[in-house]
Coordinates of C-alpha atoms in Angstrom, one line a residue:
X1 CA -2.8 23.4 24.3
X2 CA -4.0 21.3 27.4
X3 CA -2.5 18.9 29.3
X4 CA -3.8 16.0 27.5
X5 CA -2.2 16.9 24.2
X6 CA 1.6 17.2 25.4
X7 CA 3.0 13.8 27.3
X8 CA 6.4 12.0 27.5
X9 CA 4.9 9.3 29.0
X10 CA 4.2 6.6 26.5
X11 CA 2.0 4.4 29.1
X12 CA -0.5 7.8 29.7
X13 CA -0.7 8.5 26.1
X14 CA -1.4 4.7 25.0
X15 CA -3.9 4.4 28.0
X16 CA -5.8 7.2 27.2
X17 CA -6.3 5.9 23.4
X18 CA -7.1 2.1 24.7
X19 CA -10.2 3.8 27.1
X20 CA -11.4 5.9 24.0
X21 CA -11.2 3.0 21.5
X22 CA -14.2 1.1 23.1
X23 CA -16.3 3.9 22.3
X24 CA -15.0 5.2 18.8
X25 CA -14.8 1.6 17.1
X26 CA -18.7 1.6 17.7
X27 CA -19.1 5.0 15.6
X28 CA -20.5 4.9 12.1
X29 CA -17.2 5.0 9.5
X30 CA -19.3 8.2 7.8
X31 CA -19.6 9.8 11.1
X32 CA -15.3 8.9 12.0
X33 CA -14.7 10.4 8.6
X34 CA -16.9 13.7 10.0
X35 CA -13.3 14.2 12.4
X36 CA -11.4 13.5 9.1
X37 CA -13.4 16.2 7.2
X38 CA -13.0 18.7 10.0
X39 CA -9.4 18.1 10.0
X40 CA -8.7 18.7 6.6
X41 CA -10.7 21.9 6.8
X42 CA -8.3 23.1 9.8
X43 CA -5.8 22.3 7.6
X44 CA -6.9 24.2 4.9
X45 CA -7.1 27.1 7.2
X46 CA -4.0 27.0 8.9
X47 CA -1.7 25.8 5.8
X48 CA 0.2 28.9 6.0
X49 CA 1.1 28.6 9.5
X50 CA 1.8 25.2 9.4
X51 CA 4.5 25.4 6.0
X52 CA 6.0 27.9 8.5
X53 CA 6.5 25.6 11.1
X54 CA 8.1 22.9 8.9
X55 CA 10.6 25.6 7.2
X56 CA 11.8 26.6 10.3
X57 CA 12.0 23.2 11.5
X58 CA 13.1 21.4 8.8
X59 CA 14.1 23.9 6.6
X60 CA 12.2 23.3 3.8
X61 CA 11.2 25.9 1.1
X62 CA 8.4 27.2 0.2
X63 CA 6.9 25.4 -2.2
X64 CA 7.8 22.1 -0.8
X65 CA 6.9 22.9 3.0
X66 CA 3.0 23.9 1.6
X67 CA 3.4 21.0 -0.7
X68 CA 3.8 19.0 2.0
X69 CA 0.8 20.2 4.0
X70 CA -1.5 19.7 0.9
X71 CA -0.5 16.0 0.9
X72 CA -2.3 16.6 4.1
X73 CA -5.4 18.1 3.1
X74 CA -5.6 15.8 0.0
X75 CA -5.3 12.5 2.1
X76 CA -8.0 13.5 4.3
X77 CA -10.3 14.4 1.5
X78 CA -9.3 10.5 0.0
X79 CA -9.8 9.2 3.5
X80 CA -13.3 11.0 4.2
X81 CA -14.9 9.3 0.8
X82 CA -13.2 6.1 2.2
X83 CA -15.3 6.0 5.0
X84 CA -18.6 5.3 2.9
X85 CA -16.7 2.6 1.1
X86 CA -15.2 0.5 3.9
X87 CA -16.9 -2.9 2.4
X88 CA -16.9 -6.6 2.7
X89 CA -17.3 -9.1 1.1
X90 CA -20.8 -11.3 0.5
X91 CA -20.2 -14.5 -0.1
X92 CA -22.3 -17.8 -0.9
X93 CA -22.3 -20.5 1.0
X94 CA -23.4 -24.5 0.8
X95 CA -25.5 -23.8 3.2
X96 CA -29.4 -23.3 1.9
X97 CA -30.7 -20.2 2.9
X98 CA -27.5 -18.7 4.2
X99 CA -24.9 -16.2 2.9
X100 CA -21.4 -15.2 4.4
X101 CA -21.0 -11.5 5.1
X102 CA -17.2 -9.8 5.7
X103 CA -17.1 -7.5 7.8
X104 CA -13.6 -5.8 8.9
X105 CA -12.8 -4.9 12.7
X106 CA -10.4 -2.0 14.0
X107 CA -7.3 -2.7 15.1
X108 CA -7.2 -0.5 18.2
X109 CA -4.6 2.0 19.1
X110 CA -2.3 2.4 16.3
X111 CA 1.6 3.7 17.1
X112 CA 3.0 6.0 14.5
X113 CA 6.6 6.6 14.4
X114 CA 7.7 9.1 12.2
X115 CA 11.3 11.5 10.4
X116 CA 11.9 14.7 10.5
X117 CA 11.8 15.4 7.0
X118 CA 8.2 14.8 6.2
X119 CA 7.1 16.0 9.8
X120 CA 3.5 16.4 9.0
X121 CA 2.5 14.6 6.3
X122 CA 3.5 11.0 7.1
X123 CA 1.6 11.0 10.2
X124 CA -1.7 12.4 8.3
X125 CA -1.3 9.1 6.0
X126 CA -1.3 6.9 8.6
X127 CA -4.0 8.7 11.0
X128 CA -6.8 10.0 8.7
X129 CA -7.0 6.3 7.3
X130 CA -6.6 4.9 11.2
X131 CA -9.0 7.1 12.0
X132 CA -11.8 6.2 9.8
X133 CA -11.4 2.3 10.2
X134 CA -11.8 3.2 13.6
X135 CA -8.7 3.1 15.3
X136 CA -6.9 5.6 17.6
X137 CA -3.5 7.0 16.7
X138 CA -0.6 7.3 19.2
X139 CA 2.2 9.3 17.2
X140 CA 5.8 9.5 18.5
X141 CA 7.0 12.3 16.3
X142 CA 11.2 13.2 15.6
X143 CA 12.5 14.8 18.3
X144 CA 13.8 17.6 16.1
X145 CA 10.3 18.5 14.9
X146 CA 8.3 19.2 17.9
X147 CA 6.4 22.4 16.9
X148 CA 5.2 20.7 13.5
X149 CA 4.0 17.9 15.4
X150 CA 2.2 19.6 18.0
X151 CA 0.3 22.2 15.7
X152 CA -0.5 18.8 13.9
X153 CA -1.8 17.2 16.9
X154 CA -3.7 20.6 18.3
X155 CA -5.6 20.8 14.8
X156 CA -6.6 17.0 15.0
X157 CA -8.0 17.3 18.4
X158 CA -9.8 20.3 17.8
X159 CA -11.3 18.5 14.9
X160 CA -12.4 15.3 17.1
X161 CA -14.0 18.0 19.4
X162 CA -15.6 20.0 16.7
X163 CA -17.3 16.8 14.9
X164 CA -18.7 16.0 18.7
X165 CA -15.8 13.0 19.8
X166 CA -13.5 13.0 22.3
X167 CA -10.1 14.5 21.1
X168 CA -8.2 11.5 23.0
X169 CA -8.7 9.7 19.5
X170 CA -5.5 11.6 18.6
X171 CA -2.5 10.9 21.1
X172 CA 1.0 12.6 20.6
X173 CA 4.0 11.4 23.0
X174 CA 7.3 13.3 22.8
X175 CA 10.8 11.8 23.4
X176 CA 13.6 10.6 21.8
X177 CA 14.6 6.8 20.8
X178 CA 13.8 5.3 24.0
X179 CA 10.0 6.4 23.3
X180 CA 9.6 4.9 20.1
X181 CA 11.1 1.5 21.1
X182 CA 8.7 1.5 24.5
X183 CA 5.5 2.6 22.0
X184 CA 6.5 0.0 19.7
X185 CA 7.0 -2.8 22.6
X186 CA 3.3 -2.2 24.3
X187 CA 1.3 -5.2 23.6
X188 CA -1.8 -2.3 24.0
X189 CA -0.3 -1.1 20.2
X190 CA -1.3 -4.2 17.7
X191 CA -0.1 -2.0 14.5
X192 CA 3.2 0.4 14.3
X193 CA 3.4 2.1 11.7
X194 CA 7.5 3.1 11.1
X195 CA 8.8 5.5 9.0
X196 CA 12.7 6.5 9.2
X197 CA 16.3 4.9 7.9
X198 CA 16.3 1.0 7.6
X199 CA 18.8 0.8 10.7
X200 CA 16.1 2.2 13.0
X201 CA 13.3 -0.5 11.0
X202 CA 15.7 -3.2 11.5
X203 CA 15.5 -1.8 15.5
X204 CA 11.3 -1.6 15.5
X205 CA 10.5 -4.5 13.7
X206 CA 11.7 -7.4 16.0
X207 CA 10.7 -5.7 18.6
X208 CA 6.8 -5.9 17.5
X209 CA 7.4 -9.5 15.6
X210 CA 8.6 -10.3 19.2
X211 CA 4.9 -9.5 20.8
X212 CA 3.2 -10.8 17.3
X213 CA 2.0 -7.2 16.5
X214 CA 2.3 -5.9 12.8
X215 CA 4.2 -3.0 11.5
X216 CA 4.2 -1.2 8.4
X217 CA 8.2 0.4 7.5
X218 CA 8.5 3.0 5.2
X219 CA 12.7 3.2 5.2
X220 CA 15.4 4.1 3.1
X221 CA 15.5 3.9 -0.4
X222 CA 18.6 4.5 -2.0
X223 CA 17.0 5.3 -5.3
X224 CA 18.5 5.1 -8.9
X225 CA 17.7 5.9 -12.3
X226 CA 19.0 4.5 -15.7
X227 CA 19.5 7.1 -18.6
X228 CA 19.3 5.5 -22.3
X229 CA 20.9 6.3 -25.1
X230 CA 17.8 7.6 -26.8
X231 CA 16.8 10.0 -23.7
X232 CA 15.3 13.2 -23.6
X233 CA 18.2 15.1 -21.9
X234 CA 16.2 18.1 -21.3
X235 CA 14.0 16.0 -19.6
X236 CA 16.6 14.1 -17.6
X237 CA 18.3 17.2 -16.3
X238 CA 15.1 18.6 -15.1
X239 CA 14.3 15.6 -13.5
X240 CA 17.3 14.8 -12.1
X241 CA 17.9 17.9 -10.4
X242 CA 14.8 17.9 -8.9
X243 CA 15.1 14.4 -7.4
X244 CA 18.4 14.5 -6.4
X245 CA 19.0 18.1 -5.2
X246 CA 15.2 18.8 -4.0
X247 CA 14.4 18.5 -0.3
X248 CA 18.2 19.1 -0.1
X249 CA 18.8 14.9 -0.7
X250 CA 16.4 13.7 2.8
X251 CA 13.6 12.0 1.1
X252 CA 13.4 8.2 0.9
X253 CA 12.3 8.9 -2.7
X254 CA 15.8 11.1 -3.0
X255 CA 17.3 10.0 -6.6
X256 CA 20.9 9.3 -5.3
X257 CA 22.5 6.9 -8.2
X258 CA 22.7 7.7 -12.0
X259 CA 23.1 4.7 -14.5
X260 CA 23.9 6.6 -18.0
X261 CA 25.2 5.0 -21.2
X262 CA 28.8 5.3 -22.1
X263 CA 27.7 7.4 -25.2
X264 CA 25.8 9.9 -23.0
X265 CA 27.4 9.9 -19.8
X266 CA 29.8 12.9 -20.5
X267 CA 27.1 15.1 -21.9
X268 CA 24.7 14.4 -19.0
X269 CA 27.6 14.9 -16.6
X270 CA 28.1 18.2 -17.5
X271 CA 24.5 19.7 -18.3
X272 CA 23.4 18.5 -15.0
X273 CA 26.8 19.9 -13.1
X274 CA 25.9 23.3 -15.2
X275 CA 22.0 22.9 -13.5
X276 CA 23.6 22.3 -9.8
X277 CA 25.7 25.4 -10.1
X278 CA 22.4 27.7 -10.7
X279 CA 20.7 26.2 -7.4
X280 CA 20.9 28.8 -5.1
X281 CA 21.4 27.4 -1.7
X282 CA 19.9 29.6 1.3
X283 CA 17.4 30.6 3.4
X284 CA 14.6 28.3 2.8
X285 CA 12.4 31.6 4.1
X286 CA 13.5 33.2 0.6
X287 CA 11.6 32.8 -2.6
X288 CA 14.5 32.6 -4.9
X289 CA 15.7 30.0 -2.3
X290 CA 16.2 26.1 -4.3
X291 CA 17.7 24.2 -1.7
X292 CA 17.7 25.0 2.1
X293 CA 19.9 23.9 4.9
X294 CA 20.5 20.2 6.2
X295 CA 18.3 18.7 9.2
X296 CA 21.8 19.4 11.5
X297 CA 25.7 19.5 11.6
X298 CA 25.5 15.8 12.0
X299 CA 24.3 15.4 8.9
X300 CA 26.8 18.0 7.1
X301 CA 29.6 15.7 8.3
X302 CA 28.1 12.8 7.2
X303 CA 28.0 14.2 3.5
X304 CA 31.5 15.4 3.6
X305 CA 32.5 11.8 4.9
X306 CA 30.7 10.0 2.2
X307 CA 32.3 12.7 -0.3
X308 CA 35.6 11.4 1.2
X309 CA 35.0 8.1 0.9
X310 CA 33.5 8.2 -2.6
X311 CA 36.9 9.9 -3.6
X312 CA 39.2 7.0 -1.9
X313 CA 37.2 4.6 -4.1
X314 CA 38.1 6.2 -6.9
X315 CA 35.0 8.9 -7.7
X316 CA 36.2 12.2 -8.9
X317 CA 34.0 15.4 -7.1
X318 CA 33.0 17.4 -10.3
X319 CA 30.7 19.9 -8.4
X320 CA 29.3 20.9 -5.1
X321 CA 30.1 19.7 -2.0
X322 CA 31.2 22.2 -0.1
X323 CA 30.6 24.1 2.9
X324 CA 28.6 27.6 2.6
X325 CA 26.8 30.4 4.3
X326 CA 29.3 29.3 7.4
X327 CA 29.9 33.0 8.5
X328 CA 26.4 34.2 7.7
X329 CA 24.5 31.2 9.7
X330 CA 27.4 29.0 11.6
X331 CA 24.9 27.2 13.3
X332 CA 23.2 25.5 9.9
X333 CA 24.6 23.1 7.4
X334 CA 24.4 24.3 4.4
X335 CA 25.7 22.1 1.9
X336 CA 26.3 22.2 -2.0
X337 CA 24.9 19.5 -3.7
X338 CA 27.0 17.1 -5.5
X339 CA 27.9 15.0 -8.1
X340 CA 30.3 12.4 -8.0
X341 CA 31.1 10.3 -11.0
X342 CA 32.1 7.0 -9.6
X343 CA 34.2 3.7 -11.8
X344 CA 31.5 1.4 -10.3
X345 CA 28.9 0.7 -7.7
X346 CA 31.4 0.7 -4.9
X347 CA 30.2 0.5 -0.8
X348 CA 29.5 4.3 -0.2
X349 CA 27.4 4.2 -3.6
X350 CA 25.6 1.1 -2.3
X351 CA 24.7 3.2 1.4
X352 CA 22.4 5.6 1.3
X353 CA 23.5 9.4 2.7
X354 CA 20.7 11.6 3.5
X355 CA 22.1 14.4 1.6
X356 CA 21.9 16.2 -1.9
X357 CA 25.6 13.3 -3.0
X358 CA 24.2 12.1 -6.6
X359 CA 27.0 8.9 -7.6
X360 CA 27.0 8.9 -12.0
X361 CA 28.2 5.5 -13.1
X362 CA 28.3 4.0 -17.0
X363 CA 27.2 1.4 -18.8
X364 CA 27.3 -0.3 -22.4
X365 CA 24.4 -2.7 -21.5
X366 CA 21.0 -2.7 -20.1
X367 CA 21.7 -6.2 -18.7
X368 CA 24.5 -3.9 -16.9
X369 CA 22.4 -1.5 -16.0

């Protein structure tokens, strides 16, 4: 790790990839994609390592924190045949003798902000595409992933460097809110890319509307699904589980509402609260491990308070919940997920809670639905 790769200071990091844009918007796109290509082979070497780094971090298991690096790998292989296919448009004109030919520019330093709980892979869809259109990335990690994104950064230099570029094409700035909103303010930046809750969008996007950059959110998603009355159950049980209790509830693709006919609500109820009780909740290091801790104690609280609250609108808890592991790991929240069936869509089933909470509600209609 040199000096160049670690930085706080937003300024530094976004000057270095201004000086190195001149150069790299000139390269070929085949030859960018060369750095793309290398990159994914690093990846493909070091996948291990790196699914280490985002258990520990995030506390991921197994087969979601390697999943997660081969989203890596697999973009990179998608963004290297990209960069023979970056066309544009020829186009007649009125004019005798003379044809109109499209040709698309790079943007120049690109700012990506990203979560904690996809500490890797969001970044890698945003850079290995920047990358080959010939843009620089500046990315401005979660603070509570530091390790993921530095490996990250380490392997995408080394791959600028191995495919004969300067590895300033790849910036990484650490810090904690304060960065992201200076990144996203630097008229330098004319793209931020955003990933995180829609309080913290609401937050980045005036502030690069206000300097006419753009920005591309990826936010919350407080996700539902509708069961009919001629549904596979097996099928919804399985798939239910997985998308509500997987990545213990903190994806923005987290299932968190359940719509499920009057005639079928009771039996779904109870097959899926009879799934929940098999996940084993644990060590994500474990193989038998389903559903590892939450990102932090703040976030523990935050699903006991929307428990509470679901319950004072009139939901009724019928599994999970609770506190466990407290003696063995008192520093880590490990939380049961739970199912709540709730009378209607009330407030705290309309706000999304980045935790394994799944709200089960009826109806007799789809219009309902």
């Amino acid at each position: 790790v040199d000096d160049a790769t670690i930085t706080t200071n937003v300024d530094d990091a976004v000057g270095r990839a201004t000086s190195v844009f001149a150069h790299w918007r000139s390269v070929p796109a085949p030859r960018r994609g060369e750095v793309v290509r290398h990159l994914g082979d690093e990846l493909r070497r070091h996948k291990d390592a790196l699914a280490d780094l985002v258990q520990i971090e995030v506390g991921k298991i197994r087969s979601e924190a390697l999943g997660e690096v081969q989203e890596m790998i697999d973009i990179c292989d998608f963004a290297v045949g990209l960069s023979r296919q970056l066309h544009g448009l020829t186009i007649s004109s009125e004019r005798p003798g003379h044809r109109l030919a499209e040709t698309w520019q790079p943007l120049g330093p690109v700012g990506v902000i990203s979560a904690f709980n996809f500490p890797v892979a969001v970044w890698s869809w945003n850079a290995a595409l920047a990358l080959i259109c010939g843009d620089t990335v500046v990315w401005k990690p979660s603070d509570a992933t530091p390790l993921c994104s530095l490996a990250t950064t380490v392997l995408a230099r080394r791959a600028a460097i191995t495919a004969g570029f300067s590895a300033d094409v790849c910036q990484l700035v650490f810090g904690d809110a304060s960065i992201g909103r200076a990144l996203a303010s630097d008229h330098r930046v004319p793209l931020i890319s955003a990933t995180g809750s829609t309080r913290m969008g609401r937050l980045v996007a005036p502030i690069v509307a206000e300097r006419f950059g753009r920005s591309i959110l990826e936010l919350g998603g407080n996700n539902a699904a509708i069961v009919a009355p001629s549904a596979d159950l097996d099928l919804v049980v399985r798939g239910v589980t997985f998308a509500a209790a997987g990545t213990a509830g903190q994806r923005c693709t987290s299932l968190r509402r359940l719509i499920v006919h009057s005639s079928r609500v009771d039996e779904v109820v109870d097959r899926i609260g009879r799934a929940y009780t098999q996940l084993r909740v644990g060590n994500p290091m474990s193989s038998d491990t389903l559903v590892g801790p939450l990102i932090d104690e703040k976030a523990g609280r935050a699903m006991t308070a929307a428990i509470e609250q679901a319950v004072a609108e009139g939901g009724r808890l019928v599994v999970g919940g609770e506190r466990c592991l407290a003696d063995a790991a008192p520093d880590a929240a490990y939380m049961r997920p739970a199912i709540v069936t709730m009378p209607r869509q009330t407030e705290i089933v309309r706000t999304e809670t980045f935790a394994p909470i799944l709200y089960v509600m009826s109806y007799e209609t789809m219009d309902e639905a």
